[in-house]
Coordinates of C-alpha atoms in Angstrom, one line a residue:
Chain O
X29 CA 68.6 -5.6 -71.9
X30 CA 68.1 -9.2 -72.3
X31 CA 66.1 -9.9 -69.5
X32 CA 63.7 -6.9 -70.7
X33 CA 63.4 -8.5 -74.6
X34 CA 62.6 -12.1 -73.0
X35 CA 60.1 -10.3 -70.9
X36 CA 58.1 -8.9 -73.7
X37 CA 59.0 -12.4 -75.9
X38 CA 57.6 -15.1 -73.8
X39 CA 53.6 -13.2 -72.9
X40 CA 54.0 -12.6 -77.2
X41 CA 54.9 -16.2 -77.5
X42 CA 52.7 -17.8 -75.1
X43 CA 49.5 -15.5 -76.4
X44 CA 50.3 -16.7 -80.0
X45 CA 50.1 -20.5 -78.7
X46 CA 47.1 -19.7 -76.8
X47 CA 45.3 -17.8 -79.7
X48 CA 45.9 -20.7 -82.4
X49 CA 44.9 -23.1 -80.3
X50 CA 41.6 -21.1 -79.4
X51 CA 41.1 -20.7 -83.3
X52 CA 41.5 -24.1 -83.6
X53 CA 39.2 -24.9 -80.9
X54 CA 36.5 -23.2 -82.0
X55 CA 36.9 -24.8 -85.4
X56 CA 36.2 -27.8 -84.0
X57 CA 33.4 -26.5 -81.8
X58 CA 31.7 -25.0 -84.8
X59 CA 32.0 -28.2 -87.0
X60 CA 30.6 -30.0 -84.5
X61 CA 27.7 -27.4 -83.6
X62 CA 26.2 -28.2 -87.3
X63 CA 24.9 -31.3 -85.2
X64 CA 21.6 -30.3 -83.9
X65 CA 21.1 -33.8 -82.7
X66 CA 21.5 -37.5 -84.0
X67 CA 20.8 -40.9 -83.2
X68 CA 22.9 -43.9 -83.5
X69 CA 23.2 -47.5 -83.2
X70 CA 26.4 -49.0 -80.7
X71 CA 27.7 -52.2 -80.6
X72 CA 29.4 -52.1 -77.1
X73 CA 32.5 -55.1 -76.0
X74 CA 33.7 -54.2 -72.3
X75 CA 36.9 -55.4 -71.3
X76 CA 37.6 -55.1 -67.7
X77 CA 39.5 -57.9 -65.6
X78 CA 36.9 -57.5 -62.8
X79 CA 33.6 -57.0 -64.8
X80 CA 32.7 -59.5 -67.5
X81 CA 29.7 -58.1 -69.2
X82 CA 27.9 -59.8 -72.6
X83 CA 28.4 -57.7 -75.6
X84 CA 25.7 -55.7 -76.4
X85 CA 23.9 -53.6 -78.6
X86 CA 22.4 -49.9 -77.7
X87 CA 20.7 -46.6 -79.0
X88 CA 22.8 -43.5 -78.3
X89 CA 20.3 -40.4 -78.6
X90 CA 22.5 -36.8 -78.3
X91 CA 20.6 -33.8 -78.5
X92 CA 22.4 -30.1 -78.1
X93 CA 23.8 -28.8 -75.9
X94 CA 24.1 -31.7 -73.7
X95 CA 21.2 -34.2 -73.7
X96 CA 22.5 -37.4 -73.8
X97 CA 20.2 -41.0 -73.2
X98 CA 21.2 -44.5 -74.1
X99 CA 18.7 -47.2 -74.5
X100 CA 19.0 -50.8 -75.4
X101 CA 16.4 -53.8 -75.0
X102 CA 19.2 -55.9 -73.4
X103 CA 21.7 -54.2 -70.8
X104 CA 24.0 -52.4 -71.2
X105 CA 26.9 -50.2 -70.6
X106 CA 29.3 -47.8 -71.0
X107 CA 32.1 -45.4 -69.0
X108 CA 30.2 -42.0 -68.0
X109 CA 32.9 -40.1 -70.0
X110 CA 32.5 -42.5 -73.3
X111 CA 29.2 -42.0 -73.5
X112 CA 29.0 -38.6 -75.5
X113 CA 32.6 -37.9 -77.0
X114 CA 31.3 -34.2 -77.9
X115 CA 34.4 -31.8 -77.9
X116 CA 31.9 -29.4 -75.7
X117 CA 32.2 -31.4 -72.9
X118 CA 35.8 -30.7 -72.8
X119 CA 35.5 -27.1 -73.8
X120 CA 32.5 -26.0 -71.0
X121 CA 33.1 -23.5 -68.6
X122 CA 36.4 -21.3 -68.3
X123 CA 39.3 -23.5 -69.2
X124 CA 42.9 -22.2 -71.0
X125 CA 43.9 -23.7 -73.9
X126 CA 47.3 -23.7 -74.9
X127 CA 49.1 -25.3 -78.6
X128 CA 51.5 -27.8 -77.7
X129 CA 52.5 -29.0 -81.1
X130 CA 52.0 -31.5 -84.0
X131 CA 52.0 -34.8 -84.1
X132 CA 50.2 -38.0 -86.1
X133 CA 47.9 -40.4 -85.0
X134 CA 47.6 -42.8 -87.4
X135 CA 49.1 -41.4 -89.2
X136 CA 46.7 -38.3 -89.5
X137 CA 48.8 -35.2 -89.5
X138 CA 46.9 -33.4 -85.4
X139 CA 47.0 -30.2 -83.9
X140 CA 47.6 -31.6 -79.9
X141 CA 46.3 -28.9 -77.9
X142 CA 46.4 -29.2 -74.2
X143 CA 43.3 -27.9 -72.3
X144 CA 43.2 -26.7 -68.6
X145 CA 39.7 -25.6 -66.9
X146 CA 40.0 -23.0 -64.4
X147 CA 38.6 -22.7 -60.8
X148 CA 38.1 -26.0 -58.9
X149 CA 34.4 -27.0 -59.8
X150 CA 35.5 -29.0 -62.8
X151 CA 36.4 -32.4 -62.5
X152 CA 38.3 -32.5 -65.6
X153 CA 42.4 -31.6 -64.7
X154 CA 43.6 -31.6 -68.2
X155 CA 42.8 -32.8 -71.2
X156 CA 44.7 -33.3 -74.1
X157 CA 42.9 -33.3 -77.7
X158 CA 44.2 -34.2 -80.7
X159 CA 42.4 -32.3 -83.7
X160 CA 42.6 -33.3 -87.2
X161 CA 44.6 -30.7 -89.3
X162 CA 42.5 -30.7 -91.9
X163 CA 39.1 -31.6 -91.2
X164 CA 38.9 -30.2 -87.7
X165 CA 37.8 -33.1 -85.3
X166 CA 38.8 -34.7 -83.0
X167 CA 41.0 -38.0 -83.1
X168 CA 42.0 -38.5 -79.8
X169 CA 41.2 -37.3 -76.3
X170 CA 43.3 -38.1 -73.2
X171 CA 41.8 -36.6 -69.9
X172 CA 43.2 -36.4 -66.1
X173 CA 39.9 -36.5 -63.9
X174 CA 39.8 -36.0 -60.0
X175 CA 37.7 -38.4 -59.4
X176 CA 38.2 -41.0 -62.3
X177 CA 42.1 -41.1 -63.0
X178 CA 43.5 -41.1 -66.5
X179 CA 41.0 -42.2 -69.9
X180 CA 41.9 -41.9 -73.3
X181 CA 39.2 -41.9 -76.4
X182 CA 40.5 -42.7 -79.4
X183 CA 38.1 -42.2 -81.9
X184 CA 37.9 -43.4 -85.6
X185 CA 35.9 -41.6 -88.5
X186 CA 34.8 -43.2 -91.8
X187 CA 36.9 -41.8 -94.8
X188 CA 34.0 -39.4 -96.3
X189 CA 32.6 -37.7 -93.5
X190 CA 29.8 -34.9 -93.6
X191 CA 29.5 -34.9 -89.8
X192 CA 32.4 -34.8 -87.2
X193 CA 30.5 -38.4 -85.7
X194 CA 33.0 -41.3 -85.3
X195 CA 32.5 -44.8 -86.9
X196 CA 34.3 -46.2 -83.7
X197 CA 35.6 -45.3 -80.3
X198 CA 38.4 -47.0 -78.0
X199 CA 38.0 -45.8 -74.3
X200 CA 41.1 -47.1 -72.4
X201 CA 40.7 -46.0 -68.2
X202 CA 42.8 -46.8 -65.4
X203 CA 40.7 -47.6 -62.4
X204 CA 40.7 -48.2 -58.7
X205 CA 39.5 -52.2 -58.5
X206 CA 36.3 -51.8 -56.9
X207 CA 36.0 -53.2 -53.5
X208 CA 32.6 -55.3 -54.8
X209 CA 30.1 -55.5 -52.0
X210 CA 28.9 -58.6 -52.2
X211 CA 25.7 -58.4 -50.1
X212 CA 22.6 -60.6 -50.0
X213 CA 24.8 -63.1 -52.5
X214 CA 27.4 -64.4 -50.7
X215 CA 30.7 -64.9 -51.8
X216 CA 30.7 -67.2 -54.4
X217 CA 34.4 -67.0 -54.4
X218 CA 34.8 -68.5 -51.1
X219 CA 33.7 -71.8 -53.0
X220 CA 37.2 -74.0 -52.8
X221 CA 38.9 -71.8 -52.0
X222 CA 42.3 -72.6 -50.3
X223 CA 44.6 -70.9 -47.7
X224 CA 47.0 -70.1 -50.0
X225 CA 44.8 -68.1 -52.1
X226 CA 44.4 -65.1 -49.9
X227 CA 41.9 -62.7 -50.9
X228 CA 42.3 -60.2 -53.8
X229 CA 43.3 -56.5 -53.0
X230 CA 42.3 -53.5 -54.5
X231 CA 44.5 -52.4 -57.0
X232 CA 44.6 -50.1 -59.9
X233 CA 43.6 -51.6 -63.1
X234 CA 43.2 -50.4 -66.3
X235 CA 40.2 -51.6 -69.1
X236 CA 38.8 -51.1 -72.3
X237 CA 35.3 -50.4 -74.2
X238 CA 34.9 -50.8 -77.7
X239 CA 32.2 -49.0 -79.1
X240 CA 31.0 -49.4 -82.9
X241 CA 28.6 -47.0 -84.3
X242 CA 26.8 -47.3 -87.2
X243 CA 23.3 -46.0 -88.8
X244 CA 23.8 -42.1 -88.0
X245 CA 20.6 -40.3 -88.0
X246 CA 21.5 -36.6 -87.6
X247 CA 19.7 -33.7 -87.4
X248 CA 16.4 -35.8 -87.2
X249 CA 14.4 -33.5 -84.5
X250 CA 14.7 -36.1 -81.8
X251 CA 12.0 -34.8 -79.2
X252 CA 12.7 -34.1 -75.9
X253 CA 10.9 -36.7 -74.2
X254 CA 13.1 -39.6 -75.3
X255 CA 15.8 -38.0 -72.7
X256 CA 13.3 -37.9 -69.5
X257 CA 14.5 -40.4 -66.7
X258 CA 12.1 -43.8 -67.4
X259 CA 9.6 -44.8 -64.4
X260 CA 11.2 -47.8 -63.0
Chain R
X19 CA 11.8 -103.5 -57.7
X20 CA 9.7 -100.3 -58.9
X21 CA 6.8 -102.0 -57.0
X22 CA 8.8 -101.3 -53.8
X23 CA 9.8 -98.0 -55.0
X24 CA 6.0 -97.5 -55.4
X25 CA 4.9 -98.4 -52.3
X26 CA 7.4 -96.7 -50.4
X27 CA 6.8 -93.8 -52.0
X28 CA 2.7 -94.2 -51.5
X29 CA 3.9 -94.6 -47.7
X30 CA 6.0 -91.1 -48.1
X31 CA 3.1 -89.2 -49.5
X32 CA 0.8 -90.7 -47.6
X33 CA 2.1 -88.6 -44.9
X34 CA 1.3 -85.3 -44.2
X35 CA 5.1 -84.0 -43.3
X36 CA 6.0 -84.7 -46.8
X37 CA 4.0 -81.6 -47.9
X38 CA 5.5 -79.3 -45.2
X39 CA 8.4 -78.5 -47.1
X40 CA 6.5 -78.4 -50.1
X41 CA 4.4 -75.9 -48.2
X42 CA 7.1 -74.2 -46.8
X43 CA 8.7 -73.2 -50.6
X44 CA 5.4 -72.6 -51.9
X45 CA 4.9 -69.7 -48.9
X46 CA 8.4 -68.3 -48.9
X47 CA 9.3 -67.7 -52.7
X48 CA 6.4 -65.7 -53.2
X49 CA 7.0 -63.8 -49.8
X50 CA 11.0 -63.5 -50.9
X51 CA 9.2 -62.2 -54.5
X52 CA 7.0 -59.7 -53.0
X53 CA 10.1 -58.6 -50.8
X54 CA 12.6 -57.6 -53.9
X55 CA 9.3 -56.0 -55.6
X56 CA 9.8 -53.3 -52.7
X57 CA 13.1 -53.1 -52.1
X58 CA 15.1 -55.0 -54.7
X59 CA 15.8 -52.1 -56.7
X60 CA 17.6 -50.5 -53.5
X61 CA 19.5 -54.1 -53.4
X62 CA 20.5 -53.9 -56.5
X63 CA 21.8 -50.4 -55.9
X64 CA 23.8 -51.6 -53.2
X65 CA 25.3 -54.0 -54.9
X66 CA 26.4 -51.9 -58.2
X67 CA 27.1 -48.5 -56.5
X68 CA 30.5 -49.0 -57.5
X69 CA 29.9 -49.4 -60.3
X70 CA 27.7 -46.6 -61.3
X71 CA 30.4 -43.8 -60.0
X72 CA 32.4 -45.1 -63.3
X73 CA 29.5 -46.1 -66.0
X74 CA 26.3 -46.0 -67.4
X75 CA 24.1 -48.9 -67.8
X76 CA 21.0 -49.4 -68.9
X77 CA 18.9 -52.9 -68.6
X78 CA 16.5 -55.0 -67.1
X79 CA 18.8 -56.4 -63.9
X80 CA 17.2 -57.0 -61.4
X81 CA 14.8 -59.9 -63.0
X82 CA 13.6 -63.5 -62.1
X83 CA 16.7 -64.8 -62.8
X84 CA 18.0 -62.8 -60.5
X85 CA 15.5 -63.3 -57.1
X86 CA 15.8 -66.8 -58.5
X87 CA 19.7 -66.4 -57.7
X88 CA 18.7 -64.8 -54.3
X89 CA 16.6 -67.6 -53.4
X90 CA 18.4 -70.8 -54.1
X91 CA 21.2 -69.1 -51.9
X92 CA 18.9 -68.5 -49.1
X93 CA 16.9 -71.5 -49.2
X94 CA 20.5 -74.2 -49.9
X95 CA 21.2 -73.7 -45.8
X96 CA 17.8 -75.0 -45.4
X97 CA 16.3 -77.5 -47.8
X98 CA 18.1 -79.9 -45.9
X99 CA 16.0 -79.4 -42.8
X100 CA 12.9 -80.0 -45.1
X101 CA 14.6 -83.4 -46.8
X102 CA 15.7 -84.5 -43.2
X103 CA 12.2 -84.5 -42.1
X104 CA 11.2 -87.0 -44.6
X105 CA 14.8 -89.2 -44.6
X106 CA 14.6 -89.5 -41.3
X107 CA 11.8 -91.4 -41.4
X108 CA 12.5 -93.9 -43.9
X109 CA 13.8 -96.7 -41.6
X110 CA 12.8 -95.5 -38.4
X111 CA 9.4 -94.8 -39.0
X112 CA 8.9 -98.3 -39.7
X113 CA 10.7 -99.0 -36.0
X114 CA 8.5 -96.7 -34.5
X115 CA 4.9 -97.9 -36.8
X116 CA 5.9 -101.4 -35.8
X117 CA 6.0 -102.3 -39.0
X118 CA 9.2 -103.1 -39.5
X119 CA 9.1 -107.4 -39.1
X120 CA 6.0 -107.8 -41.0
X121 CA 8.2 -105.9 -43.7
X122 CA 11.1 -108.2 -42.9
X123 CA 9.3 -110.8 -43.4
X124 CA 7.9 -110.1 -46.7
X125 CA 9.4 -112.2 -49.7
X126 CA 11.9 -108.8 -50.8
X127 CA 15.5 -109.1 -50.2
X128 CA 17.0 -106.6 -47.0
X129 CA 18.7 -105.0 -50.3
X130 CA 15.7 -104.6 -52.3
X131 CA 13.7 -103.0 -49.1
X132 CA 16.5 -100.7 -48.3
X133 CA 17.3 -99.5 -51.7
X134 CA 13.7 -99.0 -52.9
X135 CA 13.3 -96.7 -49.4
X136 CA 16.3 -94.8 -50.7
X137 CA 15.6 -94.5 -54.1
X138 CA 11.8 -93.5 -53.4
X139 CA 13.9 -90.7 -50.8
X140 CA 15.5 -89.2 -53.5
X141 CA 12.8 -89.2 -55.6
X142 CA 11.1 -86.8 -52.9
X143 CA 14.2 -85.0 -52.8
X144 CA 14.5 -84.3 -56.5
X145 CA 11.1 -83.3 -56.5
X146 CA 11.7 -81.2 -53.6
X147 CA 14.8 -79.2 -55.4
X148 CA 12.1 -79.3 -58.6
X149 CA 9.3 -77.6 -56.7
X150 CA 11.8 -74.9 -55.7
X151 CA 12.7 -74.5 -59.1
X152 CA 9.6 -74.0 -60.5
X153 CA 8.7 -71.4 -58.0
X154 CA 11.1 -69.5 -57.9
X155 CA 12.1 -69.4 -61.7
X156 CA 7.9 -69.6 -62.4
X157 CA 7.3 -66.9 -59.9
X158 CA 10.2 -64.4 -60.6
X159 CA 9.4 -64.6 -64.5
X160 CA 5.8 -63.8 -63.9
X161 CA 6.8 -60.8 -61.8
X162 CA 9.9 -59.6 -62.5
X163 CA 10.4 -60.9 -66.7
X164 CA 13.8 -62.0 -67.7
X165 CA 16.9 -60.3 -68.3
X166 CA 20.8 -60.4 -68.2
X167 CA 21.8 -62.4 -65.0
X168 CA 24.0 -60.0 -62.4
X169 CA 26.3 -62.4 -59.9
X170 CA 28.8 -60.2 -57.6
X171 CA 31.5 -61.6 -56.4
X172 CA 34.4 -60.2 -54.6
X173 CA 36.7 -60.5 -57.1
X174 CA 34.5 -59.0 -59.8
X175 CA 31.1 -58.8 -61.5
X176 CA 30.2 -61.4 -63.9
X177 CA 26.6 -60.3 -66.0
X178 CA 25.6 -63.0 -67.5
X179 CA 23.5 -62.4 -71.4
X180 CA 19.8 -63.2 -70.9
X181 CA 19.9 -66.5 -73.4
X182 CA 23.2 -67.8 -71.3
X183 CA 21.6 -67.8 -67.9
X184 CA 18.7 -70.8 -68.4
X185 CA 21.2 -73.9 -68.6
X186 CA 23.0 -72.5 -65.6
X187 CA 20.1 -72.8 -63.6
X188 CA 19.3 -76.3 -64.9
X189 CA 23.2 -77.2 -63.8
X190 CA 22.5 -75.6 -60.3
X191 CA 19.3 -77.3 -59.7
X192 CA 20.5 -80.4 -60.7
X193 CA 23.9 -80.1 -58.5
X194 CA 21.3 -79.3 -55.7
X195 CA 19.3 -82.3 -56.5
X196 CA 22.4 -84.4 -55.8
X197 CA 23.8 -82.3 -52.9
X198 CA 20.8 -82.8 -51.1
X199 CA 20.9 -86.4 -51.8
X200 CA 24.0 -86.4 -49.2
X201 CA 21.9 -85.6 -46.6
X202 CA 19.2 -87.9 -47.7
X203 CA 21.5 -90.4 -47.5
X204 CA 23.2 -89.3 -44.2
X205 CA 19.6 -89.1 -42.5
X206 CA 18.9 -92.3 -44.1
X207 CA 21.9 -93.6 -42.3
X208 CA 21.1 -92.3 -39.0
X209 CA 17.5 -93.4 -39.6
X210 CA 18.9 -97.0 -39.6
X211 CA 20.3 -96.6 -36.0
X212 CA 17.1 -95.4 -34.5
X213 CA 13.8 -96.4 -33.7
X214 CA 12.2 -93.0 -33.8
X215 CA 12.7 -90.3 -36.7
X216 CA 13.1 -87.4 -34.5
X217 CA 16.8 -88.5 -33.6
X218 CA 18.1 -88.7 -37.1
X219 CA 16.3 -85.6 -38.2
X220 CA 18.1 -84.4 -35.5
X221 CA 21.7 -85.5 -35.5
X222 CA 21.5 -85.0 -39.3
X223 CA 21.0 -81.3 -39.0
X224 CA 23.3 -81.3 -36.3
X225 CA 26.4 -82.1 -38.4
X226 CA 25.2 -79.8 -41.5
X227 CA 25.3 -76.6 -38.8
X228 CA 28.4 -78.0 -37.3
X229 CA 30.1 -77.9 -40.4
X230 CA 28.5 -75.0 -41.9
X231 CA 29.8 -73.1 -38.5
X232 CA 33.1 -74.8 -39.0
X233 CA 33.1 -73.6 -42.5
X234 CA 31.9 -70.3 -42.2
X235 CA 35.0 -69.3 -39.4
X236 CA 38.0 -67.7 -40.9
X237 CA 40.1 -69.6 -38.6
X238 CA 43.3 -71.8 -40.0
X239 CA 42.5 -74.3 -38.3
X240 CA 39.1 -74.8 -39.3
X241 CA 40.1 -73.8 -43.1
X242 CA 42.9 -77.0 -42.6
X243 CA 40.0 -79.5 -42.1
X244 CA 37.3 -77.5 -44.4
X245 CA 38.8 -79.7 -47.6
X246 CA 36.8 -82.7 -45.8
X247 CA 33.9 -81.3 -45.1
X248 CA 31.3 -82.6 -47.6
X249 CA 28.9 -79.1 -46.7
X250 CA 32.5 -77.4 -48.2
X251 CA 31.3 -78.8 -51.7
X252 CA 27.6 -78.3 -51.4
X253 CA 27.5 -75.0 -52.4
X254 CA 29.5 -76.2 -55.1
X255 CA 26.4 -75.6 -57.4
X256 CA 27.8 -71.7 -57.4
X257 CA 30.3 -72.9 -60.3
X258 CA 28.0 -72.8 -62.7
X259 CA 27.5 -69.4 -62.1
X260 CA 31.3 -68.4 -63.2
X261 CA 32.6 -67.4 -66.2
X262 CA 34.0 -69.9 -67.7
X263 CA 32.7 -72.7 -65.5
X264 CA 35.1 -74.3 -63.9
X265 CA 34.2 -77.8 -64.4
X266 CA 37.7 -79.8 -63.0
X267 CA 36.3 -78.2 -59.1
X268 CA 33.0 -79.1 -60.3
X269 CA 33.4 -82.4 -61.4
X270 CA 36.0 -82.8 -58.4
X271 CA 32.3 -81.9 -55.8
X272 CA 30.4 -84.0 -58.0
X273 CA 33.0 -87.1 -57.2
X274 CA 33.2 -86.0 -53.3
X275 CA 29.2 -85.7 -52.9
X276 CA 28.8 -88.6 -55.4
X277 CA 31.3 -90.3 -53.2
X278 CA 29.8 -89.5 -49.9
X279 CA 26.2 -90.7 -50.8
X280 CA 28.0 -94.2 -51.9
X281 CA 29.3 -94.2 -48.2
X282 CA 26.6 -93.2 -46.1
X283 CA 24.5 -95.6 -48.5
X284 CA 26.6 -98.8 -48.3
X285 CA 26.7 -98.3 -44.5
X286 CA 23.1 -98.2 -44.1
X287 CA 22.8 -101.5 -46.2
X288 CA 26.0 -103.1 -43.8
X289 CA 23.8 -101.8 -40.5
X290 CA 20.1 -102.7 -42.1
X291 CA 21.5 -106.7 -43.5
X292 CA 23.2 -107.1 -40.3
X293 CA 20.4 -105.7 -38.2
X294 CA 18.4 -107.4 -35.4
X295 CA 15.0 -106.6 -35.6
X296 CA 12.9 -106.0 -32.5
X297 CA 10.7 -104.2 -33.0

């Protein structure tokens, strides 16, 4: 008898977790869908052991569903999955979702709902997203890649928002260390080098971009030019 | 004294081989520019492949500061075949001219005839390193603009920010300028020894691709006795493009070169006062 009421319990149970966690998933989808498109200014400080870039400055464009250009005068750059933190990207395709629980970051009462694609063609292997309780976006974002290992967003809003657009962004990765082809240059770290310095291995590291935003322009019409691929 | 400098360096322009390395820079950094305008973006590519499976990155890499990079690492291995042609001949080309008793015997101290020959050979040499500099940093603007500096190492990529790169260069070119005095000053010395320039131009040569070889093995042995090698800390002018500069190992080459040119300089002067003259 038991065995056939925690038979019908757990599907109950696990539909419920899946069903709030859908509701609140498209909560946050629909917020975020009242951006048609926006522009924005980035100040962008990378800090990775083995790449020491300048700070910079940029232009994010975004344009739905999923146009996405950066431009800047100077150079610079950004982590392929920091570039547009929209939930969508997450939430494409077939994917379960299921409500884990609650729990605070910074102490912002979340919803942390755990998201799984389906089939194999995504490269995504989980993703875990931490959605504000009462305004419905999206604090936090840690995500399992195939090909990229482990990043976490973190993302920070102004207090007064109208949009569900961030006023900052911390993108922590863990990475393979690139084995650096050093090509036509040399090795300049060959310079003085001693025999007890053996060369370095590659090892997993992890880094971090900082991204500030700041002058929104949403909704503005952006055409679609601005996202065709530049002549080099 | 600058009246000797002036005349000797009357008699190194005077010659026509001064101007072949002259020549030679002013043929090959426009050939090297032409070269990355077709197939320095697939360079660049190479070099950052890694780097693109993980981000995005937008920007104006591959620039004149960048072929300007290229080319002072291809060209370091062989400016000193260009300075050694004119070195060589400070001293012996006097030997082989037969000129060298009527200088002898003009009213100039041995010290003030030796040191305005090697002071009028660095001279050519700075302008040498100069020349390069202008055409390759003159050249790669024009083509190519400015724009952050990308240097790959393999221990990590260091981009430098457009307005952080120019001094750099200026450090480089002027760490060239006195690297290359070394081998002024050691085919200056060999140019002593000889009555005809072809054997210091030569032997000069000689020891910078012997060491260069002995450098370039990843044997233990060789990397034992690399430390004493002054070619180790020619290319010493790298430092400058590091992040920060390490300037103890670049003041450390600066000594050793500084050092070396003393040596090979105050034994020319011991052979030159104590020399016989023959010829």
């Amino acid at each position: 008898m038991k065995k056939i009421i925690l038979f019908l319990i757990i599907p109950v149970v696990c539909f419920a977790q899946s069903n709030k966690s859908d509701e609140i998933l498209n909560l946050v989808k629909e917020n975020f869908n009242k951006i048609k498109d926006y522009q924005v200014n980035v100040h962008i400080k990378v800090d990775v052991n083995f790449i020491k870039v300048p700070e910079g400055d940029a232009t994010i464009y975004f344009k739905q569903p999923d146009k996405i250009k950066l431009k800047s005068e100077g150079f610079a750059m950004l982590p392929k999955e920091g570039i547009n933190f929209s939930p969508l990207n997450f939430l494409t395709g077939d994917y379960t979702s299921i409500f884990d629980k609650e729990e605070n970051v910074d102490d912002n009462p979340c919803y942390l709902i755990k998201v799984i694609p389906l089939g194999d063609k995504s490269d995504l292997i989980l993703t875990n997203l931490w959605v504000d309780k009462k305004q419905y976006i999206i604090r936090k974002i840690e995500s399992t890649t195939k090909s990229n290992g482990t990043f976490i967003i973190e993302l920070n809003y102004d207090k007064d928002i109208k949009y569900p657009l961030p006023s900052s962004m911390v993108f922590s990765f863990n990475v393979q260390k690139m084995e650096i082809p050093v090509g036509v240059m040399g090795d300049a770290d060959e310079i003085n080098k001693t025999e007890e310095e053996p060369r370095r291995k590659s090892k997993a590291t992890s880094g971090k971009v900082y991204v500030n935003y700041s002058d929104y322009k949403i909704n503005i019409g952006l055409p679609d030019n601005i996202f065709e691929k530049e002549e080099k | 004294m600058i009246t000797l400098i002036n005349i000797e360096l009357y008699k190194i322009f005077k010659k026509w081989r001064t101007y072949i390395g002259f020549l030679v820079i002013a043929v090959i950094v426009p050939v090297i520019n032409f070269a990355m305008l077709a197939e320095g973006e697939k360079s660049l590519d190479f070099m950052t492949r890694n780097l693109q499976q993980s981000f995005v990155f937008v920007g104006n890499l591959l620039n004149g500061y960048l072929v300007s990079y290229f080319i002072l690492i291809s060209l370091a291995v062989h400016i000193p075949f260009l300075i050694t042609l004119v070195a060589g001949d400070l001293l012996a080309g006097e030997a082989t001219a037969g000129t060298y008793r009527i200088l002898i015997t003009r009213p100039v101290s041995r010290m003030n005839i030796i040191s305005s020959k090697f002071i009028a050979g660095f001279i050519y040499t700075a302008f040498l390193v100069l020349w390069l500099a202008i055409m390759s940093l003159g050249i790669g603007m024009i083509i190519f603009g400015v724009g952050e500096l990308i240097v790959v190492k393999s221990s990590g990529i260091i981009i430098f920010a457009r307005n952080d790169v120019f001094w750099r260069f200026l450090g480089a070119y002027g760490f060239a300028i006195l690297s290359m005095t070394v081998v002024t000053a050691l085919a200056f010395l060999f140019s002593s020894l000889v009555e005809n320039a072809i054997g210091p131009i030569i032997s000069t040569m000689a020891i910078i691709i012997v060491f260069l070889i002995v450098s370039a093995l990843q044997i233990n042995f060789f990397r034992k006795i690399e430390p004493y090698l002054f070619t180790t800390y020619m290319s010493s002018w790298r430092l400058f493009f590091d992040d920060p500069v390490d300037y103890a190992a670049l003041y450390k080459s600066i000594a050793i070169l500084a050092g070396h040119i003393a040596l090979f300089f105050g034994a020319t002067v011991l052979i030159f006062k104590r020399k016989d003259i023959l010829t």
